Amino acid sequence: MVSPLEPTTSESAWRVFLVFLRLGLTSFGGPIAHLSYFRLEFVERRRWLTDRSYSDLVALCQLLPGPASSQVGMALGLHRAGWPGLLAAWAGFTLPSAVLMILFALGVAGYEGIVESGWLHGLKIVAVAVVAQAVWGMARSLCTDRLRAGMALSAAVLTLAMPSVVGQMVVIIVSGLLGRRALKIEPALGQSACSYPVSRRTGAVALMLLVLPLVLLPVWAVSTGSPLAVLLEGVYRAGALVFGGGHVVLPLLQTAVVQSGTVSTADLLAGYAAAQAVPGPLFTFAAYLGAIADGPLGGWAGGMLMLVVIFLPAALVLVGALPFWESLRQRKDLQAAVSGINAGVVGILLAALYDPVWTSAIHDRWDVAMALIAFGLLVVAHAPPFLVVLLAGIVGWAVVL
């Protein structure tokens, strides 16, 4: 039953889709900016829920693995229009950037001189600045003391020493265990002012469905060696293990698709840089990878399949957590474990900043200078990321003329 603090008027799924479609076309700036746009739209303008309820929902989605802003959108759609509303909110917010990323992939695949092109080199250099900005911002918010900073640095060393799927999983598990044991976190206080139409039984089923592919997909990939199975397993695992923000998906997807030979490092970094220039969630980077990947699928079919695969765990863990949130939010040990995991993923992203991002993009002092300029524009001048990406591409193209 919905709290009396909440509006009781519901919306049609089509209306929810249109509202989120407008946000999907205009929400530049990454997940923090997305959450600000959502608050303005749904708390202040439309009054779909109270500020307290919105803050509580954001806290839950930041605690869970997955893209926090997309999960907040799914929950808002679920709250306002039921299960069709969840799907409508996700589709409206996600499809604009996914379509743009697939179109970019099709253009890259049809371009003969992709590896030597100056504009691609410019995109790879700006990817260095974007990842460095993410590491800087996440370290400031997630590694607020010496212990967490030390955990992040240790995680980076371990990730570089074990550059594999196993290494990344070890880092996440060890960071969670260390955080649970060593960090002191105060639980959230107060009661939630918003409920969602999800029973505990439905939540438990969603959690089981979340775990099932994590077990079955690796078995399929190892037993058959199918390129499709390897790609599905890697993308689903990346979607299920991303803590700390969308940028962390880069090293997880790099491990999944580059080491298997499905996508080249050059194509990976070109797509990652392009993802900064489009609105909506960074997870639509997976649509680009599916569209450009070598294997039985590709193009529109591969892009849309990978888009669904990477978002599926985020939806399942959200549905699984919603009915248990009131008890979970009071668990100090759980919040300490997640805080430790967040410190660990800062280290994973720091390692990715070196390999593959830096090693693939920086070749001489001029590349370093261009990366520093891009970093300054993003961090100091607060320039919109899509403008910095566009400028880097133009400069790279002009240099090789």
GROMACS .gro file of C-alpha atoms in nm:
model
  401
    1MET     CA    1   0.000   0.000   0.000
    2VAL     CA    2   0.131   0.342  -0.097
    3SER     CA    3   0.211   0.580   0.186
    4PRO     CA    4  -0.021   0.877   0.233
    5LEU     CA    5   0.282   1.099   0.178
    6GLU     CA    6   0.279   0.991  -0.185
    7PRO     CA    7   0.044   1.099  -0.464
    8THR     CA    8  -0.210   0.832  -0.547
    9THR     CA    9  -0.265   0.933  -0.910
   10SER     CA   10  -0.108   0.691  -1.156
   11GLU     CA   11   0.010   0.737  -1.512
   12SER     CA   12  -0.025   0.525  -1.823
   13ALA     CA   13   0.286   0.340  -1.936
   14TRP     CA   14   0.278   0.540  -2.260
   15ARG     CA   15   0.289   0.866  -2.065
   16VAL     CA   16   0.578   0.738  -1.858
   17PHE     CA   17   0.759   0.642  -2.179
   18LEU     CA   18   0.715   0.990  -2.328
   19VAL     CA   19   0.839   1.161  -2.012
   20PHE     CA   20   1.151   0.945  -1.995
   21LEU     CA   21   1.205   0.971  -2.371
   22ARG     CA   22   1.242   1.347  -2.336
   23LEU     CA   23   1.491   1.292  -2.053
   24GLY     CA   24   1.675   1.032  -2.260
   25LEU     CA   25   1.717   1.285  -2.541
   26THR     CA   26   1.839   1.569  -2.319
   27SER     CA   27   2.014   1.421  -2.012
   28PHE     CA   28   2.383   1.483  -2.071
   29GLY     CA   29   2.649   1.478  -1.802
   30GLY     CA   30   2.655   1.130  -1.648
   31PRO     CA   31   2.464   0.963  -1.362
   32ILE     CA   32   2.496   1.244  -1.107
   33ALA     CA   33   2.350   1.489  -1.358
   34HIS     CA   34   2.079   1.235  -1.448
   35LEU     CA   35   1.970   1.211  -1.085
   36SER     CA   36   1.949   1.589  -1.067
   37TYR     CA   37   1.734   1.598  -1.380
   38PHE     CA   38   1.509   1.327  -1.233
   39ARG     CA   39   1.464   1.520  -0.910
   40LEU     CA   40   1.367   1.838  -1.093
   41GLU     CA   41   1.125   1.648  -1.316
   42PHE     CA   42   0.959   1.406  -1.075
   43VAL     CA   43   0.989   1.571  -0.732
   44GLU     CA   44   0.961   1.942  -0.805
   45ARG     CA   45   0.774   1.961  -1.135
   46ARG     CA   46   0.544   1.657  -1.149
   47ARG     CA   47   0.536   1.573  -0.775
   48TRP     CA   48   0.527   1.200  -0.840
   49LEU     CA   49   0.697   1.146  -0.503
   50THR     CA   50   0.835   1.343  -0.211
   51ASP     CA   51   1.194   1.459  -0.172
   52ARG     CA   52   1.237   1.216   0.117
   53SER     CA   53   1.113   0.922  -0.092
   54TYR     CA   54   1.337   1.021  -0.381
   55SER     CA   55   1.645   1.043  -0.158
   56ASP     CA   56   1.562   0.703  -0.012
   57LEU     CA   57   1.532   0.553  -0.360
   58VAL     CA   58   1.861   0.706  -0.473
   59ALA     CA   59   2.031   0.563  -0.162
   60LEU     CA   60   1.906   0.214  -0.248
   61CYS     CA   61   2.019   0.232  -0.611
   62GLN     CA   62   2.363   0.359  -0.514
   63LEU     CA   63   2.395   0.063  -0.278
   64LEU     CA   64   2.307  -0.190  -0.551
   65PRO     CA   65   2.528  -0.300  -0.840
   66GLY     CA   66   2.427  -0.154  -1.173
   67PRO     CA   67   2.364   0.190  -1.328
   68ALA     CA   68   2.211   0.392  -1.044
   69SER     CA   69   2.033   0.653  -1.255
   70SER     CA   70   1.872   0.390  -1.479
   71GLN     CA   71   1.761   0.191  -1.174
   72VAL     CA   72   1.606   0.503  -1.021
   73GLY     CA   73   1.419   0.556  -1.348
   74MET     CA   74   1.296   0.196  -1.352
   75ALA     CA   75   1.174   0.225  -0.994
   76LEU     CA   76   0.994   0.551  -1.070
   77GLY     CA   77   0.821   0.388  -1.366
   78LEU     CA   78   0.727   0.089  -1.153
   79HIS     CA   79   0.591   0.314  -0.880
   80ARG     CA   80   0.387   0.524  -1.120
   81ALA     CA   81   0.257   0.273  -1.377
   82GLY     CA   82   0.334  -0.076  -1.247
   83TRP     CA   83   0.538  -0.332  -1.439
   84PRO     CA   84   0.465  -0.177  -1.783
   85GLY     CA   85   0.585   0.152  -1.636
   86LEU     CA   86   0.920  -0.001  -1.539
   87LEU     CA   87   0.977  -0.117  -1.898
   88ALA     CA   88   0.851   0.213  -2.040
   89ALA     CA   89   1.083   0.421  -1.820
   90TRP     CA   90   1.384   0.207  -1.913
   91ALA     CA   91   1.306   0.213  -2.285
   92GLY     CA   92   1.241   0.587  -2.298
   93PHE     CA   93   1.557   0.680  -2.112
   94THR     CA   94   1.782   0.423  -2.283
   95LEU     CA   95   1.684   0.391  -2.648
   96PRO     CA   96   1.798   0.736  -2.774
   97SER     CA   97   2.161   0.682  -2.671
   98ALA     CA   98   2.150   0.312  -2.768
   99VAL     CA   99   2.036   0.396  -3.122
  100LEU     CA  100   2.309   0.660  -3.154
  101MET     CA  101   2.574   0.416  -3.032
  102ILE     CA  102   2.464   0.145  -3.276
  103LEU     CA  103   2.469   0.396  -3.563
  104PHE     CA  104   2.820   0.496  -3.459
  105ALA     CA  105   2.926   0.130  -3.453
  106LEU     CA  106   2.789   0.073  -3.802
  107GLY     CA  107   2.977   0.378  -3.926
  108VAL     CA  108   3.302   0.262  -3.765
  109ALA     CA  109   3.265  -0.089  -3.906
  110GLY     CA  110   3.225   0.047  -4.257
  111TYR     CA  111   3.529   0.278  -4.238
  112GLU     CA  112   3.843   0.124  -4.386
  113GLY     CA  113   4.109   0.340  -4.220
  114ILE     CA  114   3.971   0.325  -3.868
  115VAL     CA  115   4.294   0.225  -3.691
  116GLU     CA  116   4.507   0.498  -3.852
  117SER     CA  117   4.247   0.774  -3.850
  118GLY     CA  118   4.329   1.095  -3.665
  119TRP     CA  119   3.976   1.143  -3.532
  120LEU     CA  120   3.986   0.797  -3.370
  121HIS     CA  121   4.316   0.882  -3.207
  122GLY     CA  122   4.159   1.200  -3.073
  123LEU     CA  123   3.870   0.997  -2.926
  124LYS     CA  124   4.114   0.756  -2.762
  125ILE     CA  125   4.304   1.046  -2.604
  126VAL     CA  126   3.987   1.205  -2.467
  127ALA     CA  127   3.897   0.866  -2.319
  128VAL     CA  128   4.210   0.904  -2.103
  129ALA     CA  129   4.078   1.234  -1.970
  130VAL     CA  130   3.728   1.096  -1.913
  131VAL     CA  131   3.852   0.794  -1.718
  132ALA     CA  132   4.093   1.012  -1.520
  133GLN     CA  133   3.802   1.243  -1.432
  134ALA     CA  134   3.598   0.942  -1.319
  135VAL     CA  135   3.883   0.811  -1.103
  136TRP     CA  136   3.935   1.155  -0.950
  137GLY     CA  137   3.567   1.213  -0.875
  138MET     CA  138   3.502   0.862  -0.743
  139ALA     CA  139   3.814   0.867  -0.526
  140ARG     CA  140   3.704   1.194  -0.366
  141SER     CA  141   3.357   1.062  -0.284
  142LEU     CA  142   3.427   0.693  -0.215
  143CYS     CA  143   3.777   0.694  -0.063
  144THR     CA  144   3.729   0.951   0.210
  145ASP     CA  145   3.988   0.818   0.456
  146ARG     CA  146   4.329   0.653   0.454
  147LEU     CA  147   4.191   0.304   0.490
  148ARG     CA  148   3.967   0.328   0.182
  149ALA     CA  149   4.239   0.506  -0.016
  150GLY     CA  150   4.479   0.223   0.073
  151MET     CA  151   4.219  -0.033  -0.030
  152ALA     CA  152   4.178   0.141  -0.366
  153LEU     CA  153   4.553   0.148  -0.432
  154SER     CA  154   4.587  -0.217  -0.329
  155ALA     CA  155   4.299  -0.307  -0.559
  156ALA     CA  156   4.472  -0.130  -0.848
  157VAL     CA  157   4.795  -0.322  -0.786
  158LEU     CA  158   4.611  -0.653  -0.763
  159THR     CA  159   4.413  -0.580  -1.080
  160LEU     CA  160   4.731  -0.500  -1.272
  161ALA     CA  161   4.896  -0.815  -1.136
  162MET     CA  162   4.594  -1.031  -1.232
  163PRO     CA  163   4.457  -0.878  -1.556
  164SER     CA  164   4.167  -1.118  -1.596
  165VAL     CA  165   3.806  -1.183  -1.504
  166VAL     CA  166   3.922  -1.383  -1.203
  167GLY     CA  167   4.143  -1.097  -1.089
  168GLN     CA  168   3.859  -0.846  -1.100
  169MET     CA  169   3.623  -1.078  -0.913
  170VAL     CA  170   3.890  -1.141  -0.648
  171VAL     CA  171   3.933  -0.766  -0.603
  172ILE     CA  172   3.558  -0.712  -0.559
  173ILE     CA  173   3.518  -1.000  -0.313
  174VAL     CA  174   3.825  -0.913  -0.106
  175SER     CA  175   3.729  -0.545  -0.096
  176GLY     CA  176   3.382  -0.634   0.029
  177LEU     CA  177   3.518  -0.863   0.300
  178LEU     CA  178   3.775  -0.606   0.414
  179GLY     CA  179   3.513  -0.332   0.418
  180ARG     CA  180   3.272  -0.542   0.622
  181ARG     CA  181   3.541  -0.616   0.877
  182ALA     CA  182   3.728  -0.285   0.897
  183LEU     CA  183   3.495   0.001   0.802
  184LYS     CA  184   3.254   0.170   1.039
  185ILE     CA  185   2.934   0.286   0.866
  186GLU     CA  186   2.631   0.440   1.030
  187PRO     CA  187   2.302   0.296   0.902
  188ALA     CA  188   2.039   0.512   0.735
  189LEU     CA  189   1.782   0.648   0.977
  190GLY     CA  190   1.413   0.707   0.932
  191GLN     CA  191   1.148   0.515   0.747
  192SER     CA  192   1.081   0.493   0.378
  193ALA     CA  193   0.791   0.706   0.260
  194CYS     CA  194   0.732   0.520  -0.066
  195SER     CA  195   0.635   0.163  -0.151
  196TYR     CA  196   0.641  -0.035  -0.473
  197PRO     CA  197   0.412  -0.309  -0.608
  198VAL     CA  198   0.666  -0.588  -0.551
  199SER     CA  199   0.601  -0.871  -0.304
  200ARG     CA  200   0.877  -1.047  -0.113
  201ARG     CA  201   0.809  -1.362  -0.315
  202THR     CA  202   0.852  -1.172  -0.642
  203GLY     CA  203   1.169  -1.017  -0.505
  204ALA     CA  204   1.310  -1.357  -0.412
  205VAL     CA  205   1.230  -1.493  -0.761
  206ALA     CA  206   1.405  -1.193  -0.919
  207LEU     CA  207   1.718  -1.257  -0.712
  208MET     CA  208   1.721  -1.623  -0.817
  209LEU     CA  209   1.685  -1.521  -1.181
  210LEU     CA  210   1.973  -1.278  -1.130
  211VAL     CA  211   2.207  -1.553  -1.010
  212LEU     CA  212   2.104  -1.821  -1.261
  213PRO     CA  213   2.277  -1.670  -1.570
  214LEU     CA  214   2.590  -1.604  -1.361
  215VAL     CA  215   2.612  -1.980  -1.316
  216LEU     CA  216   2.482  -2.110  -1.650
  217LEU     CA  217   2.642  -1.868  -1.897
  218PRO     CA  218   3.005  -1.946  -1.790
  219VAL     CA  219   2.927  -2.320  -1.818
  220TRP     CA  220   2.792  -2.269  -2.170
  221ALA     CA  221   3.089  -2.051  -2.270
  222VAL     CA  222   3.352  -2.294  -2.134
  223SER     CA  223   3.186  -2.613  -2.261
  224THR     CA  224   3.118  -2.491  -2.616
  225GLY     CA  225   3.370  -2.213  -2.675
  226SER     CA  226   3.094  -2.030  -2.861
  227PRO     CA  227   3.185  -1.665  -2.934
  228LEU     CA  228   2.823  -1.571  -2.868
  229ALA     CA  229   2.826  -1.748  -2.531
  230VAL     CA  230   3.153  -1.577  -2.435
  231LEU     CA  231   3.012  -1.237  -2.528
  232LEU     CA  232   2.681  -1.293  -2.347
  233GLU     CA  233   2.858  -1.419  -2.035
  234GLY     CA  234   3.100  -1.126  -2.025
  235VAL     CA  235   2.838  -0.857  -2.082
  236TYR     CA  236   2.593  -1.005  -1.830
  237ARG     CA  237   2.868  -1.040  -1.571
  238ALA     CA  238   2.974  -0.679  -1.629
  239GLY     CA  239   2.618  -0.562  -1.575
  240ALA     CA  240   2.587  -0.766  -1.257
  241LEU     CA  241   2.916  -0.661  -1.097
  242VAL     CA  242   2.933  -0.286  -1.164
  243PHE     CA  243   2.956  -0.095  -0.837
  244GLY     CA  244   3.040   0.273  -0.808
  245GLY     CA  245   2.913   0.416  -1.137
  246GLY     CA  246   2.884   0.353  -1.507
  247HIS     CA  247   3.253   0.421  -1.579
  248VAL     CA  248   3.347   0.099  -1.398
  249VAL     CA  249   3.181  -0.093  -1.682
  250LEU     CA  250   3.482  -0.009  -1.905
  251PRO     CA  251   3.738  -0.243  -1.742
  252LEU     CA  252   3.476  -0.516  -1.698
  253LEU     CA  253   3.369  -0.503  -2.062
  254GLN     CA  254   3.730  -0.469  -2.177
  255THR     CA  255   3.808  -0.797  -2.005
  256ALA     CA  256   3.501  -0.958  -2.159
  257VAL     CA  257   3.535  -0.852  -2.522
  258VAL     CA  258   3.896  -0.755  -2.594
  259GLN     CA  259   4.072  -1.050  -2.432
  260SER     CA  260   3.836  -1.287  -2.617
  261GLY     CA  261   3.917  -1.118  -2.948
  262THR     CA  262   3.556  -1.015  -3.008
  263VAL     CA  263   3.633  -0.641  -3.024
  264SER     CA  264   3.967  -0.466  -3.074
  265THR     CA  265   4.108  -0.224  -2.819
  266ALA     CA  266   4.092   0.058  -3.076
  267ASP     CA  267   3.723  -0.003  -3.138
  268LEU     CA  268   3.655  -0.035  -2.764
  269LEU     CA  269   3.809   0.302  -2.681
  270ALA     CA  270   3.648   0.474  -2.980
  271GLY     CA  271   3.306   0.358  -2.862
  272TYR     CA  272   3.377   0.449  -2.501
  273ALA     CA  273   3.476   0.802  -2.600
  274ALA     CA  274   3.170   0.834  -2.824
  275ALA     CA  275   2.950   0.725  -2.532
  276GLN     CA  276   3.052   1.044  -2.351
  277ALA     CA  277   2.903   1.254  -2.630
  278VAL     CA  278   2.549   1.113  -2.621
  279PRO     CA  279   2.276   1.167  -2.361
  280GLY     CA  280   2.144   0.892  -2.138
  281PRO     CA  281   2.316   0.608  -1.949
  282LEU     CA  282   2.675   0.503  -2.018
  283PHE     CA  283   2.565   0.139  -2.015
  284THR     CA  284   2.444   0.183  -2.375
  285PHE     CA  285   2.813   0.138  -2.457
  286ALA     CA  286   2.720  -0.233  -2.463
  287ALA     CA  287   2.491  -0.170  -2.762
  288TYR     CA  288   2.791  -0.035  -2.952
  289LEU     CA  289   2.998  -0.343  -2.863
  290GLY     CA  290   2.721  -0.579  -2.970
  291ALA     CA  291   2.681  -0.398  -3.301
  292ILE     CA  292   3.052  -0.395  -3.386
  293ALA     CA  293   3.150  -0.736  -3.244
  294ASP     CA  294   3.282  -1.018  -3.461
  295GLY     CA  295   3.072  -1.330  -3.433
  296PRO     CA  296   2.731  -1.476  -3.515
  297LEU     CA  297   2.555  -1.152  -3.427
  298GLY     CA  298   2.627  -0.791  -3.509
  299GLY     CA  299   2.461  -0.478  -3.633
  300TRP     CA  300   2.120  -0.389  -3.494
  301ALA     CA  301   2.040  -0.739  -3.366
  302GLY     CA  302   2.367  -0.771  -3.175
  303GLY     CA  303   2.345  -0.418  -3.041
  304MET     CA  304   1.993  -0.456  -2.907
  305LEU     CA  305   2.068  -0.799  -2.760
  306MET     CA  306   2.371  -0.673  -2.568
  307LEU     CA  307   2.171  -0.371  -2.453
  308VAL     CA  308   1.910  -0.598  -2.293
  309VAL     CA  309   2.174  -0.833  -2.151
  310ILE     CA  310   2.370  -0.561  -1.970
  311PHE     CA  311   2.061  -0.396  -1.820
  312LEU     CA  312   1.886  -0.719  -1.720
  313PRO     CA  313   2.086  -0.776  -1.397
  314ALA     CA  314   2.027  -0.414  -1.293
  315ALA     CA  315   1.651  -0.460  -1.327
  316LEU     CA  316   1.652  -0.796  -1.148
  317VAL     CA  317   1.860  -0.680  -0.852
  318LEU     CA  318   1.642  -0.369  -0.818
  319VAL     CA  319   1.320  -0.572  -0.815
  320GLY     CA  320   1.482  -0.819  -0.577
  321ALA     CA  321   1.592  -0.549  -0.332
  322LEU     CA  322   1.284  -0.324  -0.324
  323PRO     CA  323   1.068  -0.541  -0.093
  324PHE     CA  324   1.362  -0.599   0.145
  325TRP     CA  325   1.496  -0.244   0.147
  326GLU     CA  326   1.362  -0.143   0.489
  327SER     CA  327   1.560  -0.418   0.661
  328LEU     CA  328   1.865  -0.389   0.436
  329ARG     CA  329   1.910  -0.016   0.492
  330GLN     CA  330   1.958  -0.077   0.868
  331ARG     CA  331   2.240  -0.332   0.820
  332LYS     CA  332   2.570  -0.168   0.911
  333ASP     CA  333   2.772  -0.470   0.799
  334LEU     CA  334   2.612  -0.469   0.454
  335GLN     CA  335   2.672  -0.098   0.403
  336ALA     CA  336   3.033  -0.139   0.520
  337ALA     CA  337   3.085  -0.422   0.269
  338VAL     CA  338   2.944  -0.210  -0.013
  339SER     CA  339   3.167   0.081   0.095
  340GLY     CA  340   3.465  -0.152   0.071
  341ILE     CA  341   3.355  -0.271  -0.273
  342ASN     CA  342   3.325   0.091  -0.386
  343ALA     CA  343   3.685   0.154  -0.279
  344GLY     CA  344   3.789  -0.158  -0.466
  345VAL     CA  345   3.623  -0.052  -0.790
  346VAL     CA  346   3.805   0.282  -0.773
  347GLY     CA  347   4.122   0.073  -0.783
  348ILE     CA  348   3.991  -0.134  -1.075
  349LEU     CA  349   3.917   0.182  -1.270
  350LEU     CA  350   4.257   0.327  -1.179
  351ALA     CA  351   4.421   0.013  -1.323
  352ALA     CA  352   4.209   0.049  -1.639
  353LEU     CA  353   4.328   0.409  -1.671
  354TYR     CA  354   4.675   0.268  -1.728
  355ASP     CA  355   4.585  -0.046  -1.925
  356PRO     CA  356   4.420  -0.036  -2.175
  357VAL     CA  357   4.330   0.334  -2.182
  358TRP     CA  358   4.671   0.504  -2.140
  359THR     CA  359   4.879   0.237  -2.313
  360SER     CA  360   4.655   0.239  -2.620
  361ALA     CA  361   4.615   0.615  -2.657
  362ILE     CA  362   4.930   0.794  -2.536
  363HIS     CA  363   5.235   0.761  -2.763
  364ASP     CA  364   5.425   1.090  -2.734
  365ARG     CA  365   5.440   1.420  -2.546
  366TRP     CA  366   5.176   1.580  -2.769
  367ASP     CA  367   4.929   1.309  -2.676
  368VAL     CA  368   5.002   1.377  -2.309
  369ALA     CA  369   4.945   1.749  -2.365
  370MET     CA  370   4.616   1.688  -2.543
  371ALA     CA  371   4.499   1.455  -2.265
  372LEU     CA  372   4.589   1.717  -2.001
  373ILE     CA  373   4.399   1.986  -2.192
  374ALA     CA  374   4.092   1.759  -2.216
  375PHE     CA  375   4.119   1.677  -1.846
  376GLY     CA  376   4.140   2.046  -1.759
  377LEU     CA  377   3.836   2.126  -1.972
  378LEU     CA  378   3.635   1.854  -1.797
  379VAL     CA  379   3.749   1.903  -1.436
  380VAL     CA  380   3.848   2.268  -1.410
  381ALA     CA  381   3.637   2.440  -1.678
  382HIS     CA  382   3.342   2.198  -1.631
  383ALA     CA  383   3.295   2.186  -2.008
  384PRO     CA  384   3.019   1.952  -2.131
  385PRO     CA  385   3.171   1.611  -2.210
  386PHE     CA  386   3.015   1.594  -2.556
  387LEU     CA  387   3.187   1.923  -2.652
  388VAL     CA  388   3.524   1.796  -2.529
  389VAL     CA  389   3.480   1.473  -2.725
  390LEU     CA  390   3.385   1.666  -3.039
  391LEU     CA  391   3.683   1.899  -3.000
  392ALA     CA  392   3.925   1.608  -2.951
  393GLY     CA  393   3.795   1.434  -3.262
  394ILE     CA  394   3.833   1.750  -3.470
  395VAL     CA  395   4.184   1.819  -3.341
  396GLY     CA  396   4.290   1.459  -3.405
  397TRP     CA  397   4.151   1.475  -3.757
  398ALA     CA  398   4.319   1.809  -3.828
  399VAL     CA  399   4.660   1.693  -3.702
  400VAL     CA  400   4.687   1.412  -3.958
  401LEU     CA  401   4.589   1.631  -4.254
   0.00000   0.00000   0.00000
